[in-house]
Amino acid sequence: MIVEDSAVVRQLLAHIVSRDPRLALAAALDSAEAALAELERVRPDVISMDIRLPGMDGLEATRRIMAERPTPIVVIADAVEERGLRISMNALRAGALTVVEKPLGPSREGWEGVAEAICTQLYIMSQVPVIRRRPSALAVPRPAPALPGATRPSLVGIAASTGGPPALARVLGALPSDFAVPVLVVQHMGAPFMEGFAAWLDGLVGPRVGIARDRELPRPGHVYVAPGDRHLGVTGGGLMQVSEAPPVGGQRPAADVLFSSMARFLGPRGMGILLTGMGEDGARGLATLHGAGGLTLAEDETTAVVYGMPAAAARLGGVSALLPLDLIGPRLLRAVGAEPS
């Protein structure tokens, strides 16, 4: 199902979908209200959702769909428009699975790549099981289990893919503004969205969040997000390293790059966390960090939107503990000697 108010873009998306043998167009609608009215009849496997709509916007539509008839949602957004970015990020928090760049037309440079990315995301996300989401008060985290013998980390690396933005908001939201250890983040997301993603996260959590800069010294109380289409790692001198090295496992940034560099240069002083995501990125790097003595956590299947990356790490024996999402933040605080209040 395509939900898009612009007739031109709606027709363009319909054309893109019609060219892909993996996909079939169930409906193309011009408003969220029309989509909700048709949802039960059409029963789509995946929804392409514009976020700037007349009347009800894509964020509220996402909330309603996830509460009434949970369906995988791919947000189609203009990556350079500030309000649209904010709505897109909040839609991810409300249950949408990913955000991709809105197509601009066959005459534009990079058109085929954008079209292929949209179709691939729609197909992949159509396979993701989603759950009903109803508004509720935040649960009080249960006590995190102790893990013996862990060295106090000097740097924390966190990686996520599908379902990552809300998971990262939950984990980082448990940290105080003066959190004693720098945090480096790899999130799989289209390059045009990374600045907006970092700004959105900065408005939700205590530590300062910004884009990582090459050769910069990471500081406590700060979270550094890998730039779009760039790897993020650390050097022997403790600096961040942002590079244009080739993709690893089809990903750039790649979690494997971050965790492997932490294993090499930090050993037991590095702590790695692998959250929800499709595929296996981060699994080998986390196992390497675990083998070097670092504390490694991964999100448990009970809370992961997609239990791909954490499961791969667990299969390799690279996880100190598999924890539900609401226990990861408290366990992180305990690791650095800052018990949650």
PDB file of C-alpha atoms in Angstrom, residues 107-233:
ATOM      1  CA  SER A 107      15.811  12.307 -14.909  1.00  0.00           C
ATOM      2  CA  ARG A 108      17.680  12.876 -11.640  1.00  0.00           C
ATOM      3  CA  GLU A 109      21.164  11.536 -10.970  1.00  0.00           C
ATOM      4  CA  GLY A 110      21.142   8.357  -8.904  1.00  0.00           C
ATOM      5  CA  TRP A 111      17.509   7.617  -9.766  1.00  0.00           C
ATOM      6  CA  GLU A 112      17.984   3.889 -10.339  1.00  0.00           C
ATOM      7  CA  GLY A 113      19.812   3.495  -7.049  1.00  0.00           C
ATOM      8  CA  VAL A 114      17.061   5.263  -5.116  1.00  0.00           C
ATOM      9  CA  ALA A 115      14.361   3.205  -6.853  1.00  0.00           C
ATOM     10  CA  GLU A 116      16.187  -0.048  -6.108  1.00  0.00           C
ATOM     11  CA  ALA A 117      16.692   0.959  -2.462  1.00  0.00           C
ATOM     12  CA  ILE A 118      12.982   1.685  -2.043  1.00  0.00           C
ATOM     13  CA  CYS A 119      11.914  -1.649  -3.558  1.00  0.00           C
ATOM     14  CA  THR A 120      14.490  -3.617  -1.571  1.00  0.00           C
ATOM     15  CA  GLN A 121      13.418  -2.011   1.692  1.00  0.00           C
ATOM     16  CA  LEU A 122       9.734  -2.592   0.938  1.00  0.00           C
ATOM     17  CA  TYR A 123      10.395  -6.251   0.151  1.00  0.00           C
ATOM     18  CA  ILE A 124      12.639  -6.876   3.165  1.00  0.00           C
ATOM     19  CA  MET A 125      10.367  -5.081   5.606  1.00  0.00           C
ATOM     20  CA  SER A 126       7.321  -6.964   4.317  1.00  0.00           C
ATOM     21  CA  GLN A 127       8.889 -10.060   5.900  1.00  0.00           C
ATOM     22  CA  VAL A 128       9.310  -8.527   9.372  1.00  0.00           C
ATOM     23  CA  PRO A 129       6.754  -9.597  11.990  1.00  0.00           C
ATOM     24  CA  VAL A 130       5.465  -6.548  13.866  1.00  0.00           C
ATOM     25  CA  ILE A 131       3.523  -6.332  17.108  1.00  0.00           C
ATOM     26  CA  ARG A 132       0.646  -4.209  18.300  1.00  0.00           C
ATOM     27  CA  ARG A 133       1.732  -0.988  20.000  1.00  0.00           C
ATOM     28  CA  ARG A 134      -0.564   0.776  22.395  1.00  0.00           C
ATOM     29  CA  PRO A 135       0.272   3.936  24.371  1.00  0.00           C
ATOM     30  CA  SER A 136       1.380   3.018  27.869  1.00  0.00           C
ATOM     31  CA  ALA A 137       3.388   4.349  30.765  1.00  0.00           C
ATOM     32  CA  LEU A 138       7.078   3.505  30.751  1.00  0.00           C
ATOM     33  CA  ALA A 139       7.783   0.348  32.677  1.00  0.00           C
ATOM     34  CA  VAL A 140      10.140   0.536  35.657  1.00  0.00           C
ATOM     35  CA  PRO A 141      13.284  -1.390  34.680  1.00  0.00           C
ATOM     36  CA  ARG A 142      13.908  -4.574  36.610  1.00  0.00           C
ATOM     37  CA  PRO A 143      17.298  -5.001  38.305  1.00  0.00           C
ATOM     38  CA  ALA A 144      19.988  -5.907  35.776  1.00  0.00           C
ATOM     39  CA  PRO A 145      21.844  -9.155  36.468  1.00  0.00           C
ATOM     40  CA  ALA A 146      25.446  -8.849  37.580  1.00  0.00           C
ATOM     41  CA  LEU A 147      28.185 -10.168  35.311  1.00  0.00           C
ATOM     42  CA  PRO A 148      31.358 -11.203  37.130  1.00  0.00           C
ATOM     43  CA  GLY A 149      34.880 -10.214  36.252  1.00  0.00           C
ATOM     44  CA  ALA A 150      34.193  -7.291  33.929  1.00  0.00           C
ATOM     45  CA  THR A 151      36.733  -4.457  33.655  1.00  0.00           C
ATOM     46  CA  ARG A 152      35.337  -0.931  33.870  1.00  0.00           C
ATOM     47  CA  PRO A 153      35.066   0.218  30.235  1.00  0.00           C
ATOM     48  CA  SER A 154      36.664   3.414  28.963  1.00  0.00           C
ATOM     49  CA  LEU A 155      34.551   3.463  25.767  1.00  0.00           C
ATOM     50  CA  VAL A 156      31.170   2.029  24.783  1.00  0.00           C
ATOM     51  CA  GLY A 157      30.208   1.062  21.229  1.00  0.00           C
ATOM     52  CA  ILE A 158      26.562   0.482  20.280  1.00  0.00           C
ATOM     53  CA  ALA A 159      25.273  -0.746  16.919  1.00  0.00           C
ATOM     54  CA  ALA A 160      21.791  -1.234  15.486  1.00  0.00           C
ATOM     55  CA  SER A 161      19.924  -1.575  12.224  1.00  0.00           C
ATOM     56  CA  THR A 162      16.191  -2.191  11.643  1.00  0.00           C
ATOM     57  CA  GLY A 163      14.286  -0.984  14.703  1.00  0.00           C
ATOM     58  CA  GLY A 164      17.408   0.753  15.976  1.00  0.00           C
ATOM     59  CA  PRO A 165      16.333   4.384  16.505  1.00  0.00           C
ATOM     60  CA  PRO A 166      13.743   3.691  19.236  1.00  0.00           C
ATOM     61  CA  ALA A 167      15.994   1.045  20.793  1.00  0.00           C
ATOM     62  CA  LEU A 168      18.899   3.497  20.919  1.00  0.00           C
ATOM     63  CA  ALA A 169      16.612   6.135  22.426  1.00  0.00           C
ATOM     64  CA  ARG A 170      15.678   3.674  25.191  1.00  0.00           C
ATOM     65  CA  VAL A 171      19.245   2.646  25.992  1.00  0.00           C
ATOM     66  CA  LEU A 172      20.795   6.112  25.792  1.00  0.00           C
ATOM     67  CA  GLY A 173      17.791   7.607  27.573  1.00  0.00           C
ATOM     68  CA  ALA A 174      18.824   5.675  30.678  1.00  0.00           C
ATOM     69  CA  LEU A 175      22.145   7.561  30.839  1.00  0.00           C
ATOM     70  CA  PRO A 176      22.695  10.848  32.712  1.00  0.00           C
ATOM     71  CA  SER A 177      24.011  13.932  30.919  1.00  0.00           C
ATOM     72  CA  ASP A 178      27.360  13.502  32.691  1.00  0.00           C
ATOM     73  CA  PHE A 179      27.747   9.824  31.814  1.00  0.00           C
ATOM     74  CA  ALA A 180      31.371   9.007  32.576  1.00  0.00           C
ATOM     75  CA  VAL A 181      32.278   7.209  29.335  1.00  0.00           C
ATOM     76  CA  PRO A 182      32.062   8.272  25.667  1.00  0.00           C
ATOM     77  CA  VAL A 183      29.631   6.327  23.486  1.00  0.00           C
ATOM     78  CA  LEU A 184      30.123   5.611  19.772  1.00  0.00           C
ATOM     79  CA  VAL A 185      27.074   4.585  17.700  1.00  0.00           C
ATOM     80  CA  VAL A 186      26.689   2.827  14.359  1.00  0.00           C
ATOM     81  CA  GLN A 187      23.132   2.926  12.993  1.00  0.00           C
ATOM     82  CA  HIS A 188      22.311   1.573   9.544  1.00  0.00           C
ATOM     83  CA  MET A 189      20.384   4.384   7.855  1.00  0.00           C
ATOM     84  CA  GLY A 190      20.521   6.294   4.594  1.00  0.00           C
ATOM     85  CA  ALA A 191      23.310   8.881   4.533  1.00  0.00           C
ATOM     86  CA  PRO A 192      21.003  11.915   4.036  1.00  0.00           C
ATOM     87  CA  PHE A 193      19.197  11.129   7.299  1.00  0.00           C
ATOM     88  CA  MET A 194      22.141  10.862   9.683  1.00  0.00           C
ATOM     89  CA  GLU A 195      22.445  14.522  10.686  1.00  0.00           C
ATOM     90  CA  GLY A 196      18.715  14.651  11.386  1.00  0.00           C
ATOM     91  CA  PHE A 197      18.847  11.364  13.268  1.00  0.00           C
ATOM     92  CA  ALA A 198      21.632  12.634  15.539  1.00  0.00           C
ATOM     93  CA  ALA A 199      19.748  15.888  16.180  1.00  0.00           C
ATOM     94  CA  TRP A 200      16.558  13.961  16.986  1.00  0.00           C
ATOM     95  CA  LEU A 201      18.406  11.700  19.414  1.00  0.00           C
ATOM     96  CA  ASP A 202      20.101  14.712  21.009  1.00  0.00           C
ATOM     97  CA  GLY A 203      16.684  16.092  21.915  1.00  0.00           C
ATOM     98  CA  LEU A 204      15.633  12.857  23.636  1.00  0.00           C
ATOM     99  CA  VAL A 205      18.556  11.771  25.812  1.00  0.00           C
ATOM    100  CA  GLY A 206      20.766  13.258  28.514  1.00  0.00           C
ATOM    101  CA  PRO A 207      24.241  13.030  26.921  1.00  0.00           C
ATOM    102  CA  ARG A 208      25.075  15.336  24.015  1.00  0.00           C
ATOM    103  CA  VAL A 209      24.648  13.603  20.649  1.00  0.00           C
ATOM    104  CA  GLY A 210      26.424  14.621  17.457  1.00  0.00           C
ATOM    105  CA  ILE A 211      28.064  13.275  14.325  1.00  0.00           C
ATOM    106  CA  ALA A 212      31.524  11.752  14.834  1.00  0.00           C
ATOM    107  CA  ARG A 213      34.476  13.679  13.364  1.00  0.00           C
ATOM    108  CA  ASP A 214      37.703  12.098  12.186  1.00  0.00           C
ATOM    109  CA  ARG A 215      40.696  12.371  14.567  1.00  0.00           C
ATOM    110  CA  GLU A 216      38.555  13.869  17.333  1.00  0.00           C
ATOM    111  CA  LEU A 217      38.992  12.711  20.947  1.00  0.00           C
ATOM    112  CA  PRO A 218      35.690  11.282  22.270  1.00  0.00           C
ATOM    113  CA  ARG A 219      34.633  12.855  25.568  1.00  0.00           C
ATOM    114  CA  PRO A 220      32.527  11.607  28.479  1.00  0.00           C
ATOM    115  CA  GLY A 221      28.939  12.815  28.443  1.00  0.00           C
ATOM    116  CA  HIS A 222      28.870  12.666  24.643  1.00  0.00           C
ATOM    117  CA  VAL A 223      27.453  10.226  22.075  1.00  0.00           C
ATOM    118  CA  TYR A 224      29.067  10.162  18.621  1.00  0.00           C
ATOM    119  CA  VAL A 225      27.072   8.812  15.664  1.00  0.00           C
ATOM    120  CA  ALA A 226      28.837   7.453  12.591  1.00  0.00           C
ATOM    121  CA  PRO A 227      28.343   9.800   9.614  1.00  0.00           C
ATOM    122  CA  GLY A 228      26.298   8.609   6.656  1.00  0.00           C
ATOM    123  CA  ASP A 229      28.189   6.202   4.387  1.00  0.00           C
ATOM    124  CA  ARG A 230      31.344   6.352   6.545  1.00  0.00           C
ATOM    125  CA  HIS A 231      32.925   3.793   8.852  1.00  0.00           C
ATOM    126  CA  LEU A 232      33.553   4.702  12.482  1.00  0.00           C
ATOM    127  CA  GLY A 233      36.293   3.182  14.615  1.00  0.00           C
TER     128      GLY A 233
END
